[in-house]
Structure formats: structure tokens, C-alpha cells
Amino acid sequence: MRRYGGRVDLVAAARAGLAEAGDPVRAGEMQRYMKSDMPFRGVAKPARAALTKSLFAEFDLPDRESWLAAVTALWRAAEYREERYVALDLLGHKRYTHWRDIDLLPLHEELVVTGAWWDHVDELANRHVGPLLAAHRAELTPVLLDWAVDPDRWKRRVSVICQLGAKDETDTDLLAAAIEANQDDPDFFLRKGIGWALRQYARVEPGWVLHFVDAHPGLSPLSRREALKHLS
């Protein structure tokens, strides 16, 4: 394992590795499927996972500043969508778990707003914002209540789905408030997210979800159908 004081080596190696592994035919297919303005290199997820495993084993970032610099360089200067995927892979890598704390929330907000599509936003909601909420409920709950009514639809989606992994630790007051703030929005991703959040919590408290759905006749048919998908 090599240690580096800066971010340049890892960032450059990641970009070179993606370029080498890319497939121009697959790239066009991936861009069309994802409806992405940013082009793809055409690196499938298994190949990207193999690349990042190798890179993160080789390049050991020595401090928090270098880690965040690498994440933001890959994200902000990305020319291909896979570079942003690698940025998120690095942000969530287990080696740097001890550096992920509540002061990263402004970065998460930036990535949500600039990522502005479900592939980025859902990972941020579930792998980053959700765990931060679990660890810092008093500080993050009011922030997420603000996100629930934010003009940005992706921040609102995060407020709805960030507790997918919370199980019996779910803050139902926050979940209800986020859903109620967005149930009338016609946006597909918000309606789908509401149904997803309710369906997931129904695995733990089906009675609560049945009552909530019954008490909220304004839920869209999509949200209602998704929420009750596994309930008789």
C-alpha cells in the first residue's frame, strides 16, 4: 500500500483506470438508460468495483483533508458519470468511516443538489445521511424537516427515504412529516420515494403503515400501491 500526501495520484489513477476499462458502445447504452446529460465511460458496476478495490488498496490517503480533497476533485471536476460513482465509493469506503461525521452534512447537501438524480441521491440518503441521522438525531432532525419543504426535490426525497435502514429505530414523526409535506407533489421520484419508505417500514410496523395510509387519502395511487405492496 502506498501513502500519498495529496489527492492527485489517486484521482489521476481513477480517471485513467476508468478510461482503460471503458466501452464506448456500453457507454451510450448506460447514458440513455440513466437519462444522463453527463456522458459515461461505459464501465459496468462489477468492473468499477474491481477497479476501486484495487485503487483503494494501493492508495492510502493519510489524512481527512486528503480524503475529502480526493472525493471533491473526483466529483466536481467529473467529465464522466463513473467518476462521480468512484467519488461516492471513496466517500463511503470503510477505511475512512472514522472521518465521517456531522460536519460532512454540507458536503452531502452539495452532492445531493449537484448530483440531482436518483442513482446519486439514493446512495447519499441511505449510506450517508441516514447513518448521520441515527448518530446525531437532535442535530439532524430539524435539518431534515427543513429539507422536507425545500424547493429542491432531491433534498425532499432524501428527507423521505433517509430512514430506509432504520428499522425499529425509525423516527415516525420525521417520516410522517416528510411524507405529509410532499404527498401532493406530482413528481414521480417523490411519490415513489414515499411508497418505498412506507413499504420498508411496513416490514417492522405493518399496523402503523396501514393506519398511516388509511389516514392519508391524499396519497397518490403510486405511493399507496408501493406502501401496501407486501401487506394484505
mmCIF file of C-alpha atoms in Angstrom, residues 36-173:
data_model
loop_
_atom_site.group_PDB
_atom_site.id
_atom_site.type_symbol
_atom_site.label_atom_id
_atom_site.label_comp_id
_atom_site.label_asym_id
_atom_site.label_seq_id
_atom_site.Cartn_x
_atom_site.Cartn_y
_atom_site.Cartn_z
ATOM 1 C CA SER A 36 -27.867 11.445 -18.056
ATOM 2 C CA ASP A 37 -26.576 14.690 -19.527
ATOM 3 C CA MET A 38 -23.100 13.695 -18.366
ATOM 4 C CA PRO A 39 -21.552 11.004 -20.579
ATOM 5 C CA PHE A 40 -20.428 7.604 -19.333
ATOM 6 C CA ARG A 41 -17.134 5.817 -19.907
ATOM 7 C CA GLY A 42 -19.039 2.560 -20.236
ATOM 8 C CA VAL A 43 -17.656 0.791 -17.147
ATOM 9 C CA ALA A 44 -20.112 -1.722 -15.697
ATOM 10 C CA LYS A 45 -20.535 -1.835 -11.924
ATOM 11 C CA PRO A 46 -18.564 -5.090 -11.386
ATOM 12 C CA ALA A 47 -15.615 -3.698 -13.344
ATOM 13 C CA ARG A 48 -15.807 -0.423 -11.434
ATOM 14 C CA ALA A 49 -15.914 -2.306 -8.137
ATOM 15 C CA ALA A 50 -12.799 -4.254 -9.119
ATOM 16 C CA LEU A 51 -11.056 -1.024 -10.098
ATOM 17 C CA THR A 52 -11.908 0.793 -6.868
ATOM 18 C CA LYS A 53 -10.920 -2.210 -4.757
ATOM 19 C CA SER A 54 -7.504 -2.155 -6.377
ATOM 20 C CA LEU A 55 -7.120 1.623 -6.211
ATOM 21 C CA PHE A 56 -8.220 1.989 -2.606
ATOM 22 C CA ALA A 57 -5.872 -0.808 -1.563
ATOM 23 C CA GLU A 58 -2.963 0.845 -3.364
ATOM 24 C CA PHE A 59 -3.550 4.461 -2.421
ATOM 25 C CA ASP A 60 -3.920 5.074 1.307
ATOM 26 C CA LEU A 61 -4.936 8.668 1.911
ATOM 27 C CA PRO A 62 -3.075 9.769 5.041
ATOM 28 C CA ASP A 63 -5.441 12.339 6.494
ATOM 29 C CA ARG A 64 -9.013 13.583 6.368
ATOM 30 C CA GLU A 65 -8.075 16.595 4.257
ATOM 31 C CA SER A 66 -6.575 14.405 1.539
ATOM 32 C CA TRP A 67 -9.584 12.081 1.589
ATOM 33 C CA LEU A 68 -12.095 14.896 1.195
ATOM 34 C CA ALA A 69 -9.922 16.574 -1.430
ATOM 35 C CA ALA A 70 -9.938 13.386 -3.494
ATOM 36 C CA VAL A 71 -13.704 12.956 -3.125
ATOM 37 C CA THR A 72 -14.454 16.538 -4.149
ATOM 38 C CA ALA A 73 -11.946 16.522 -7.014
ATOM 39 C CA LEU A 74 -13.477 13.387 -8.497
ATOM 40 C CA TRP A 75 -16.982 14.791 -8.082
ATOM 41 C CA ARG A 76 -16.656 18.454 -9.015
ATOM 42 C CA ALA A 77 -14.363 18.019 -11.992
ATOM 43 C CA ALA A 78 -16.042 14.876 -13.315
ATOM 44 C CA GLU A 79 -16.365 14.600 -17.081
ATOM 45 C CA TYR A 80 -17.858 11.100 -16.949
ATOM 46 C CA ARG A 81 -20.531 9.801 -14.614
ATOM 47 C CA GLU A 82 -18.415 6.918 -13.361
ATOM 48 C CA GLU A 83 -16.009 9.452 -11.832
ATOM 49 C CA ARG A 84 -18.835 10.543 -9.539
ATOM 50 C CA TYR A 85 -19.594 6.921 -8.732
ATOM 51 C CA VAL A 86 -15.953 6.481 -7.691
ATOM 52 C CA ALA A 87 -16.205 9.656 -5.590
ATOM 53 C CA LEU A 88 -19.140 8.138 -3.712
ATOM 54 C CA ASP A 89 -17.314 4.815 -3.405
ATOM 55 C CA LEU A 90 -14.403 6.660 -1.801
ATOM 56 C CA LEU A 91 -16.665 8.721 0.449
ATOM 57 C CA GLY A 92 -18.276 5.540 1.755
ATOM 58 C CA HIS A 93 -15.180 3.354 1.986
ATOM 59 C CA LYS A 94 -14.834 1.520 5.287
ATOM 60 C CA ARG A 95 -11.240 2.673 5.808
ATOM 61 C CA TYR A 96 -12.454 6.242 6.269
ATOM 62 C CA THR A 97 -15.503 5.535 8.435
ATOM 63 C CA HIS A 98 -13.942 7.312 11.422
ATOM 64 C CA TRP A 99 -13.768 10.549 9.415
ATOM 65 C CA ARG A 100 -17.470 10.611 8.564
ATOM 66 C CA ASP A 101 -19.214 12.913 10.989
ATOM 67 C CA ILE A 102 -21.941 15.522 11.171
ATOM 68 C CA ASP A 103 -19.713 18.253 9.738
ATOM 69 C CA LEU A 104 -19.903 16.442 6.385
ATOM 70 C CA LEU A 105 -23.580 17.318 6.019
ATOM 71 C CA PRO A 106 -22.859 20.440 3.894
ATOM 72 C CA LEU A 107 -20.862 18.209 1.513
ATOM 73 C CA HIS A 108 -23.711 15.697 1.377
ATOM 74 C CA GLU A 109 -26.102 18.532 0.610
ATOM 75 C CA GLU A 110 -23.847 19.716 -2.209
ATOM 76 C CA LEU A 111 -23.647 16.229 -3.701
ATOM 77 C CA VAL A 112 -27.421 15.762 -3.468
ATOM 78 C CA VAL A 113 -28.157 19.075 -5.176
ATOM 79 C CA THR A 114 -25.493 18.789 -7.873
ATOM 80 C CA GLY A 115 -25.988 15.033 -8.393
ATOM 81 C CA ALA A 116 -29.712 15.643 -8.887
ATOM 82 C CA TRP A 117 -30.658 12.139 -9.959
ATOM 83 C CA TRP A 118 -31.782 9.016 -8.176
ATOM 84 C CA ASP A 119 -28.590 6.982 -8.536
ATOM 85 C CA HIS A 120 -26.519 9.545 -6.632
ATOM 86 C CA VAL A 121 -29.226 10.791 -4.292
ATOM 87 C CA ASP A 122 -30.407 7.396 -3.060
ATOM 88 C CA GLU A 123 -26.882 6.316 -2.140
ATOM 89 C CA LEU A 124 -26.286 9.566 -0.288
ATOM 90 C CA ALA A 125 -29.607 9.251 1.537
ATOM 91 C CA ASN A 126 -29.066 5.678 2.666
ATOM 92 C CA ARG A 127 -25.316 5.307 3.128
ATOM 93 C CA HIS A 128 -24.541 8.761 4.469
ATOM 94 C CA VAL A 129 -27.415 10.947 5.620
ATOM 95 C CA GLY A 130 -29.305 8.060 7.237
ATOM 96 C CA PRO A 131 -26.376 6.899 9.403
ATOM 97 C CA LEU A 132 -25.632 10.512 10.378
ATOM 98 C CA LEU A 133 -29.248 10.931 11.453
ATOM 99 C CA ALA A 134 -29.044 7.785 13.574
ATOM 100 C CA ALA A 135 -25.923 9.099 15.301
ATOM 101 C CA HIS A 136 -26.994 12.739 15.664
ATOM 102 C CA ARG A 137 -30.776 12.842 15.867
ATOM 103 C CA ALA A 138 -31.076 16.043 17.848
ATOM 104 C CA GLU A 139 -28.962 17.986 15.374
ATOM 105 C CA LEU A 140 -30.133 16.433 12.108
ATOM 106 C CA THR A 141 -33.864 16.066 12.653
ATOM 107 C CA PRO A 142 -34.591 19.806 12.299
ATOM 108 C CA VAL A 143 -32.318 19.952 9.249
ATOM 109 C CA LEU A 144 -34.222 17.138 7.556
ATOM 110 C CA LEU A 145 -37.542 18.742 8.442
ATOM 111 C CA ASP A 146 -36.270 21.806 6.582
ATOM 112 C CA TRP A 147 -35.170 19.614 3.675
ATOM 113 C CA ALA A 148 -38.692 18.161 3.543
ATOM 114 C CA VAL A 149 -40.027 21.541 2.404
ATOM 115 C CA ASP A 150 -37.006 22.691 0.416
ATOM 116 C CA PRO A 151 -37.544 23.859 -3.187
ATOM 117 C CA ASP A 152 -35.045 21.194 -4.305
ATOM 118 C CA ARG A 153 -36.934 17.953 -4.940
ATOM 119 C CA TRP A 154 -33.876 15.798 -4.296
ATOM 120 C CA LYS A 155 -33.374 17.175 -0.800
ATOM 121 C CA ARG A 156 -37.029 16.440 -0.193
ATOM 122 C CA ARG A 157 -36.574 12.876 -1.447
ATOM 123 C CA VAL A 158 -33.664 12.453 0.972
ATOM 124 C CA SER A 159 -35.870 13.577 3.859
ATOM 125 C CA VAL A 160 -38.401 10.896 2.918
ATOM 126 C CA ILE A 161 -36.083 7.928 2.276
ATOM 127 C CA CYS A 162 -33.136 8.551 4.612
ATOM 128 C CA GLN A 163 -34.544 6.117 7.219
ATOM 129 C CA LEU A 164 -34.892 3.084 4.977
ATOM 130 C CA GLY A 165 -32.365 1.189 7.077
ATOM 131 C CA ALA A 166 -33.526 2.429 10.470
ATOM 132 C CA LYS A 167 -35.986 -0.427 11.123
ATOM 133 C CA ASP A 168 -37.373 -0.131 14.667
ATOM 134 C CA GLU A 169 -35.233 2.970 15.235
ATOM 135 C CA THR A 170 -37.297 4.875 12.653
ATOM 136 C CA ASP A 171 -38.402 8.317 13.802
ATOM 137 C CA THR A 172 -42.037 8.081 12.728
ATOM 138 C CA ASP A 173 -42.687 11.741 13.476
#
